[in-house]
XYZ file of C-alpha atoms in Angstrom:
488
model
C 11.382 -48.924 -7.104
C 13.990 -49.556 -4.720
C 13.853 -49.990 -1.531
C 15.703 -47.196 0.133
C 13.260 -45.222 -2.402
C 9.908 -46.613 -0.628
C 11.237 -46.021 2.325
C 12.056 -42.258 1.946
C 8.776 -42.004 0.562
C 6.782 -43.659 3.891
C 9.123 -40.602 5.615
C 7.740 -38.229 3.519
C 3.973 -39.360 4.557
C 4.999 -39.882 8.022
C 5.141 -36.037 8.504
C 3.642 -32.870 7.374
C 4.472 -29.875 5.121
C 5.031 -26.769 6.134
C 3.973 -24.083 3.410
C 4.255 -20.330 2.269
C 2.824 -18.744 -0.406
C 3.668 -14.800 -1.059
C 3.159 -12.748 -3.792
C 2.242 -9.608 -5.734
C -1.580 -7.995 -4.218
C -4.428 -9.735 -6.723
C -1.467 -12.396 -7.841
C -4.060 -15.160 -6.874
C -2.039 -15.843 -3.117
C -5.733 -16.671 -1.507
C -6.862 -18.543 -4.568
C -3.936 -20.835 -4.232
C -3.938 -20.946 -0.950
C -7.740 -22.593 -1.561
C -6.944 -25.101 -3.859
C -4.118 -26.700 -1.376
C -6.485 -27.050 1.595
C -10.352 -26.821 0.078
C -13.345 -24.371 0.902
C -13.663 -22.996 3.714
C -10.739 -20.417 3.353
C -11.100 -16.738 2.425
C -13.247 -15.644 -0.289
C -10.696 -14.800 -3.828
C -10.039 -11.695 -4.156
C -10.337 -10.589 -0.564
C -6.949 -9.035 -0.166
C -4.926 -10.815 2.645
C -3.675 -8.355 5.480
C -2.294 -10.387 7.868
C -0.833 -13.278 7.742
C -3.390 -16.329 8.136
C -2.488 -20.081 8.645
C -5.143 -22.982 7.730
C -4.089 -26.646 8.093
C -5.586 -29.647 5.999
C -4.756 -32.954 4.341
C -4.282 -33.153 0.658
C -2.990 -37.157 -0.691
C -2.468 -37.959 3.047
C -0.090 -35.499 3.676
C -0.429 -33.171 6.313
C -0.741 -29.276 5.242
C 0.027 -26.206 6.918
C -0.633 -23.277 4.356
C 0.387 -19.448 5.822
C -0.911 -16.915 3.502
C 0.539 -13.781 3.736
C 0.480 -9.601 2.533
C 0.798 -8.992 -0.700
C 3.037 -6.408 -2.254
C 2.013 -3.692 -5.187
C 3.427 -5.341 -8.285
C 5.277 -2.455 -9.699
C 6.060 -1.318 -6.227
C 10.178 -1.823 -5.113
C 10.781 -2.900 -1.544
C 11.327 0.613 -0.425
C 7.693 1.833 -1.253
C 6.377 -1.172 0.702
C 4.857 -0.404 4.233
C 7.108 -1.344 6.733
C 4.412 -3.542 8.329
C 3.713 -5.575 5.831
C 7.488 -6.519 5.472
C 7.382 -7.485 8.893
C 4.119 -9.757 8.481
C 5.831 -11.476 5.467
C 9.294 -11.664 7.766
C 7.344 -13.051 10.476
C 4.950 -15.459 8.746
C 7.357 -18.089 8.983
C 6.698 -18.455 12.835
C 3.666 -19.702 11.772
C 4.531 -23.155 10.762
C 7.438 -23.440 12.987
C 10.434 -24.853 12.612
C 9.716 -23.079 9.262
C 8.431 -23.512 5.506
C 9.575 -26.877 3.330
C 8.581 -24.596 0.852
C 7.378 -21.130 -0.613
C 5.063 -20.710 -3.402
C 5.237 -17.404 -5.673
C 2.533 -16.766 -7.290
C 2.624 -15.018 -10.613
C -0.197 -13.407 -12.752
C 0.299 -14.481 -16.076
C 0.753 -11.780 -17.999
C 3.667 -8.843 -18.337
C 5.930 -9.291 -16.530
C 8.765 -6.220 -16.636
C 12.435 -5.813 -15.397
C 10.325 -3.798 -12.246
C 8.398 -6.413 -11.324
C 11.557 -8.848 -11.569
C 12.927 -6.888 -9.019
C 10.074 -5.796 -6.587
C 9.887 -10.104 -6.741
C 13.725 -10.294 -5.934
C 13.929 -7.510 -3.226
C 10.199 -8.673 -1.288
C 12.119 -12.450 -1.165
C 15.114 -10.944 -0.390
C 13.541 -10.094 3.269
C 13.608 -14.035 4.258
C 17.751 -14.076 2.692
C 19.431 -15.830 -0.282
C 18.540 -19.287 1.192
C 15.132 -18.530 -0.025
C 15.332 -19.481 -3.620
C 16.058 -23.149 -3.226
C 12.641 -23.482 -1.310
C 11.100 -21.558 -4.000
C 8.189 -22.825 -6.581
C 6.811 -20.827 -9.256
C 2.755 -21.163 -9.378
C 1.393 -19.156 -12.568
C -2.417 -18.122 -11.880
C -4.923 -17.070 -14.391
C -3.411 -19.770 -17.003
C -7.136 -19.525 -18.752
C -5.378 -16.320 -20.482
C -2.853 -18.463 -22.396
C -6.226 -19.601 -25.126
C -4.345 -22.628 -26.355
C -0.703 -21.097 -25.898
C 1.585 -23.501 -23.560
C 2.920 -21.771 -20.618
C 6.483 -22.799 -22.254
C 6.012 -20.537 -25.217
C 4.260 -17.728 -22.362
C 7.777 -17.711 -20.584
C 9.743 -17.309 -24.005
C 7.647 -14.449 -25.292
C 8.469 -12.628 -21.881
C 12.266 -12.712 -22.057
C 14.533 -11.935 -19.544
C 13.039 -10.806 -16.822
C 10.879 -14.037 -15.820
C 13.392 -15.992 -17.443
C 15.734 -14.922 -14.775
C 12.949 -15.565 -11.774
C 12.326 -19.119 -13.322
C 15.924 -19.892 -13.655
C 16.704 -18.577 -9.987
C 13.740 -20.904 -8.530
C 15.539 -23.776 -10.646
C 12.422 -23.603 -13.126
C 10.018 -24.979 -10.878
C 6.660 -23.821 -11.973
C 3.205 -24.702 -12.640
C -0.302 -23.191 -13.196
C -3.506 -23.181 -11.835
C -6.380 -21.434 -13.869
C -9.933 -20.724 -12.321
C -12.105 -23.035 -14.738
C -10.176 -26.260 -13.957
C -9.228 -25.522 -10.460
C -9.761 -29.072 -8.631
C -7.813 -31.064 -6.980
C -5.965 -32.318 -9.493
C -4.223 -29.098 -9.704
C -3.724 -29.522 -6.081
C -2.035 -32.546 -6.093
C 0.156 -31.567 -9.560
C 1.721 -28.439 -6.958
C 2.315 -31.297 -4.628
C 4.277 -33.287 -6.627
C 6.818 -30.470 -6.934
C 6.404 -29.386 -3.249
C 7.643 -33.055 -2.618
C 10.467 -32.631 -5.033
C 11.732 -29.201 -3.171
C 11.888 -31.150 0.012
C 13.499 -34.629 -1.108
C 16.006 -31.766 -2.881
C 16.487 -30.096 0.331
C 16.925 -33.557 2.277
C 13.784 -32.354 4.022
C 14.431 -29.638 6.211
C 12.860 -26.883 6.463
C 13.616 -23.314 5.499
C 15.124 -21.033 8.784
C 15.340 -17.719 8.607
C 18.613 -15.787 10.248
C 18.012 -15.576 14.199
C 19.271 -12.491 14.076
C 17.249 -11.224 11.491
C 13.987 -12.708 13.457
C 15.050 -10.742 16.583
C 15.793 -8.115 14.799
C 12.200 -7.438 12.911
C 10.242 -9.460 16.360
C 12.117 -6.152 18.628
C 10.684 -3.593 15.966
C 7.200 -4.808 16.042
C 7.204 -4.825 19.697
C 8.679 -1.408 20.349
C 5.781 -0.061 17.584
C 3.236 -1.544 19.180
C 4.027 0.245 22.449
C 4.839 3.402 20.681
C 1.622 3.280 19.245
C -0.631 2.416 22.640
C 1.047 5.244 24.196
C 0.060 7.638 21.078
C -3.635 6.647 21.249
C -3.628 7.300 25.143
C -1.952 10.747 24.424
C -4.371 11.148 21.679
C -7.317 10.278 23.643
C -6.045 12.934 26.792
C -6.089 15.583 23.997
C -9.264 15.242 23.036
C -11.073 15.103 26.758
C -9.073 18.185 27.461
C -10.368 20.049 24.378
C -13.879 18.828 25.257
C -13.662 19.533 28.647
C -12.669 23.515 28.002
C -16.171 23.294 26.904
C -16.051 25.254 23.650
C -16.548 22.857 21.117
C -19.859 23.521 19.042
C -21.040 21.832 16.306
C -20.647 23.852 12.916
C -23.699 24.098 11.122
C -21.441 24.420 8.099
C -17.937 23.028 7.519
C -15.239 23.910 4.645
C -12.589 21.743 3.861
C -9.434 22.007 1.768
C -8.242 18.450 0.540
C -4.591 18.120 0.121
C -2.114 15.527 -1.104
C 0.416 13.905 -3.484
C -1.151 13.050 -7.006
C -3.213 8.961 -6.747
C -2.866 9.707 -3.346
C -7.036 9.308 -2.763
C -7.968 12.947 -2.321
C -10.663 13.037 -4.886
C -12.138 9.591 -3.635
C -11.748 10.932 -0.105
C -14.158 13.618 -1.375
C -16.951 11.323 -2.642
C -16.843 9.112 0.488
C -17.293 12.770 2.911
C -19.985 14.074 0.339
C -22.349 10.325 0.031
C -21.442 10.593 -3.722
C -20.732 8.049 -6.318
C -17.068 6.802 -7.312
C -16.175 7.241 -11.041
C -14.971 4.119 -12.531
C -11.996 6.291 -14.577
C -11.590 9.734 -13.900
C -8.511 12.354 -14.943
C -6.249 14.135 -12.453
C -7.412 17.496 -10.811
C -6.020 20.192 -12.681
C -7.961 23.130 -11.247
C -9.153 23.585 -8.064
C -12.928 21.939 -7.672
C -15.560 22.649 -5.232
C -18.130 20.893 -4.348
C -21.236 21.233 -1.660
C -23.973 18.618 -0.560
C -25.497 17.951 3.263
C -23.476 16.154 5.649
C -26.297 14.996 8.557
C -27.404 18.593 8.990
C -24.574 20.335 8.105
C -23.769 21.798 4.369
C -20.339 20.743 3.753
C -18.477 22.298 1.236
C -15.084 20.457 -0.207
C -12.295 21.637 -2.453
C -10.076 19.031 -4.472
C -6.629 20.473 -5.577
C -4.243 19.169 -8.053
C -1.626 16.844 -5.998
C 1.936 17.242 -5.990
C 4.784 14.368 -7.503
C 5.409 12.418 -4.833
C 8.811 11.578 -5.527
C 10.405 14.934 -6.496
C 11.084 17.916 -4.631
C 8.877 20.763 -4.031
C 10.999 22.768 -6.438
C 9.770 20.458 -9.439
C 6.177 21.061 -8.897
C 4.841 23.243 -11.488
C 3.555 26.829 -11.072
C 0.459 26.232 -11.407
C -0.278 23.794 -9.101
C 1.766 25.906 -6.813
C -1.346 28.792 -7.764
C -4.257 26.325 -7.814
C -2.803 25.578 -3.894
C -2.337 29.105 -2.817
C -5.963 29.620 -4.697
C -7.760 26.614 -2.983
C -8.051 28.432 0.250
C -9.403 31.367 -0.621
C -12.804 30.079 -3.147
C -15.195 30.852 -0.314
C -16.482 33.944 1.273
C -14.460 32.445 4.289
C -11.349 30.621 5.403
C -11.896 26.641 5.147
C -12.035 24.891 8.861
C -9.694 22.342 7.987
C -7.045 21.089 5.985
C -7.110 16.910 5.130
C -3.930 15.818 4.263
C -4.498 12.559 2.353
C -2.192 9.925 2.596
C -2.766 6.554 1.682
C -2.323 4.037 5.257
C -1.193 0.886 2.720
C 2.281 1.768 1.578
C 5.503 3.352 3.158
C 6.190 7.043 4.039
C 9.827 8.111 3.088
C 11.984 10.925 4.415
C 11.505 12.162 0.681
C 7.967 12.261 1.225
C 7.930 14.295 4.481
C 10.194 16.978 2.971
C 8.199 17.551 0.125
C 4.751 17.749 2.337
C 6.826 20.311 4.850
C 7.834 22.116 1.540
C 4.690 22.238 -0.070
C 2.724 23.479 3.258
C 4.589 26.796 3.513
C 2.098 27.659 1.080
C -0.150 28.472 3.517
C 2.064 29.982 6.112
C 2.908 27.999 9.287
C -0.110 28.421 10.832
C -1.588 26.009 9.024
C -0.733 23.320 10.844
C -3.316 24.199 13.503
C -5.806 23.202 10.547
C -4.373 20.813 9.197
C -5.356 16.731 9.953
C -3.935 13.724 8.634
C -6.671 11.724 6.513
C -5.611 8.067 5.708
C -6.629 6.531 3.063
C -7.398 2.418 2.331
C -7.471 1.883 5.851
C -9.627 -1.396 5.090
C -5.583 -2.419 4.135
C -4.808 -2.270 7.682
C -6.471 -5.534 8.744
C -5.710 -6.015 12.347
C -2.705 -3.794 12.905
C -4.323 -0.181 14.093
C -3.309 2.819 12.510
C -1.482 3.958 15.499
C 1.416 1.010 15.123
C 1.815 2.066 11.026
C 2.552 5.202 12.419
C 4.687 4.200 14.910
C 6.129 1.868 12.238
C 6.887 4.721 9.742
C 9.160 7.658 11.013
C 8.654 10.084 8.793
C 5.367 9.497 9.533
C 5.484 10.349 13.420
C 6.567 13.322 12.185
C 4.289 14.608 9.940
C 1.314 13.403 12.631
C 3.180 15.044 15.605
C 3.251 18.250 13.422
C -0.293 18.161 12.976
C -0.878 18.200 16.360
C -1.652 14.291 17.087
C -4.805 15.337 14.585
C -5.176 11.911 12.195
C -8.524 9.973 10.867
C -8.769 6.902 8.765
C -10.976 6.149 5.795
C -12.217 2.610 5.038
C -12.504 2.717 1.136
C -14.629 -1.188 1.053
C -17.384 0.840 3.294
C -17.737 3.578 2.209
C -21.082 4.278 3.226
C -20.148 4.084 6.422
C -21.435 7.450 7.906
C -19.606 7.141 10.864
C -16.528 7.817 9.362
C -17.316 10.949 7.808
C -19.339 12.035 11.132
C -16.686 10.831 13.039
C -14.537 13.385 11.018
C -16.235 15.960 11.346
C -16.136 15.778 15.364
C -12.464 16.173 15.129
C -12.826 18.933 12.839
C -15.228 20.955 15.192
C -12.617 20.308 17.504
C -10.085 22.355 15.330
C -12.269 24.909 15.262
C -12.289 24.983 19.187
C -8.291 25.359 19.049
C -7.929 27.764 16.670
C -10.689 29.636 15.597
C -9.604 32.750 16.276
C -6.524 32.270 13.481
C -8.104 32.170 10.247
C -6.532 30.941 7.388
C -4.981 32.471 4.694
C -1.862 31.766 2.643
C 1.498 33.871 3.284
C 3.383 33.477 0.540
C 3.644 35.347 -2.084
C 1.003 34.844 -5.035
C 3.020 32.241 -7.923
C 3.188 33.770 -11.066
C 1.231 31.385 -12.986
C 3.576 30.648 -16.267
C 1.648 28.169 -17.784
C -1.969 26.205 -17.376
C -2.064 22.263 -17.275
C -3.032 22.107 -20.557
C -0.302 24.257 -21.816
C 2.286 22.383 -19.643
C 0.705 19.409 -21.373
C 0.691 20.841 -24.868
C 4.564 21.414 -24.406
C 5.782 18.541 -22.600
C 3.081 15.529 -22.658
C 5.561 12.835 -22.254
C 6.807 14.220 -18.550
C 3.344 13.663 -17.546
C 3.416 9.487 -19.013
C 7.089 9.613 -17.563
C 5.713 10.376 -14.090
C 2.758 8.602 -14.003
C 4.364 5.224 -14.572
C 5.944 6.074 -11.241
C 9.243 6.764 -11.268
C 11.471 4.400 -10.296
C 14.029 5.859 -8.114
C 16.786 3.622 -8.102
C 17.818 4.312 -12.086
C 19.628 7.350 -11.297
C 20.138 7.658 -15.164
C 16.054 7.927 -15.635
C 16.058 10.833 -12.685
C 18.638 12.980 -14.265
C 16.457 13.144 -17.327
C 13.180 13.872 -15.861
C 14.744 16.767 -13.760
C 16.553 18.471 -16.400
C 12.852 17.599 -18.481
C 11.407 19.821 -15.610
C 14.007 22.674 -15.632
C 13.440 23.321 -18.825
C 9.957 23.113 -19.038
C 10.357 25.558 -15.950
C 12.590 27.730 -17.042
């Protein structure tokens, strides 16, 4: 070894490295993340929220790991929450100057032209400088039974071929029955190799762009005190009229696009078991049990598509809707519209919700409360600043008269939460209880049941449940004539 050589390499221990590691939700980020520094990290498989920094020594070096949000694999950019692209814009203050390098993880396993893309746009966020700081780390590599990842990367084709070749195929993998340091140390032999490539400096992301995403999060965060102060003056005022009393028994309506949690929102109001697999609601269900001391009674409705307009959803979940409010003897209390709190809320989205609701007449609002879902997913940002962060989203809470409530999913038997709930339900009651509610429009001709619909059409259904990606404008002209016709 020369010496100009050994003396680069007495730099290189000299200082620390600065790392990031991002990556699809469940990709094996945290896991990773423990193998660089050691135990005492998170526990694997708790889902990272926030953006968390550990420091440690691995071969002498100096570590500072940042962990960051994950992303929904098949999810694009533009179905991400807006929060967590600012945590993963931001979480390169955290080892300041910035990164020497960012690790991707990757789950082996399929890997499709979508998730090639939700990869590229999610790294697009930190610019095109990005990719030569960029190391592949392949988790779960216990799946490959003998194969070598080599052959793993062939068999998928293009689409990882492309994310290897863009991150100048640097890769390795770490599998849970040999994770040691050896492993470790294997990921920091090609850490070292990014940085002697990039004549060791670090990665900087555009000042603008900082200032830019830094201005955001501020202005959200006092959007969002100044929503839970108005929220809060609300309330007092209702209680203070002194009419709120305590219904002995509450009906609820649960509303929402379909996946969007209604049904699980359901169990977690009524104490009752989730079902490991269950089918989407095709008929309005109803279901009773005791809340406390109250008899609660719950109806689940088929949801909506979330990414078409109102005018694609079929009659009869246009019926079952206009049907779901009038199963009891009397008008339910309350309307929950369920939206999960742990991905984005689009324009698209609002339209179709203000759509759908004329249903029910525009007195509905007065009943109607926003129920998010998942909101275990918020970590430390407060529901208030995803609101603030989402516009569409203001909206649709503003519209439902500042009336919102958040579900954990992880505790769920919480009883808090539900009781909690219903407080803000008697409280709608209060407002409006001399309105009772009843749909306007006029009754939908029912042309067809879901199983007919099914019968005639099955592959719409696949089509749309595979979530539609919205960009391929070719793939969303042939759903929507697939739905005229079926319609017509």
């Amino acid at each position: 070894m020369c010496d100009e050589q050994m003396a680069q390499e007495e730099r290189h221990m000299q200082h620390g490295l600065s790392l990031v590691v991002v990556g699809g939700n469940e990709s094996g980020k945290t896991s990773v993340f423990n193998t660089l520094l050691g135990q005492g990290g998170p526990q694997d498989g708790q889902r990272t929220v926030n953006c968390m920094k550990r420091d440690g020594h691995l071969r002498e070096r100096r570590l500072t790991v940042v962990d960051t949000p994950g992303w929904w694999k098949d999810y694009l950019l533009i179905d991400t929450a807006e929060r967590t692209k600012r945590e993963l814009v931001l979480s390169v203050q955290h080892c300041p100057p910035g990164p020497h390098a960012f690790i991707l993880t990757v789950e082996i396993g399929k890997f499709t032209e979508k998730n090639r893309r939700a990869v590229e746009e999610h790294l697009g966020l930190f610019g095109e400088n990005i990719w030569k700081h960029t190391i592949v780390v392949f988790t779960r590599g216990e799946v490959l039974r003998g194969k070598s990842i080599e052959q793993h990367i062939e068999s998928e084709g293009e689409a990882l071929g492309w994310l290897l070749e863009t991150c100048g195929n640097r890769y390795c993998v770490f599998d849970k029955q040999t994770r040691d340091q050896n492993l470790a140390i294997q990921l920091l032999d090609k850490i070292e190799k990014v940085e002697v490539s990039n004549s060791s400096r670090h990665f900087e992301l555009d000042e603008k762009t900082l200032r830019e995403v830094e201005e955001k999060k501020r202005a959200a965060q006092e959007r969002a005190s100044e929503r839970r102060l108005k929220v809060e003056e609300e309330r007092n005022q209702v209680k203070g009229e002194g009419q709120i009393q305590l219904l002995a028994e509450v009906r609820i309506v649960m509303l929402g696009w379909v996946s969007c949690g209604k049904s699980s929102a359901k169990n977690v109001i009524l104490n009752r078991k989730e079902h490991a697999a269950r089918n989407r609601t095709k008929r309005c269900e109803k279901e009773a049990g005791l809340v406390g001391n109250r008899h609660v009674t719950v109806v689940d409705t088929p949801g909506w598509w979330k990414y078409f307009d109102a005018q694609y959803t079929p009659h009869w979940v246009k019926a079952e809707l206009e049907r779901s409010v009038t199963l009891g003897s009397n008008s339910p209390h309350a309307l929950l519209l369920v939206v999960p709190a742990d991905v984005s809320f689009l324009e698209e989205q609002r339209k179709i919700i203000q759509e759908t609701m004329k249903i029910f007449g525009e007195m509905a609002w007065r009943h109607t409360l926003v129920l998010f879902t998942w909101g275990d997913r918020l970590g430390s940002t407060s529901i208030e600043e995803h609101i603030e962060s989402e516009k569409p989203l203001r909206w649709l809470v503003e519209k439902c008269g500042n009336r919102y409530h958040v579900f954990n999913n992880v505790n769920r038997g919480d009883g808090s939460q539900v009781h909690q709930l219903l407080e803000k339900i008697d409280e709608i009651e209060a407002s409006v209880s001399s309105c009772a509610l009843t749909p306007e429009a006029p009754k939908t001709e029912v042309k067809e049941s879901p199983k007919e619909a099914e019968e005639v059409r099955p592959e719409i259904v696949e089509l749309l449940d595979e979530q539609w990606n919205r960009m391929d404008k070719e793939l969303e002209e042939k759903i929507r004539t697939m739905w005229q016709e079926t319609l017509s």
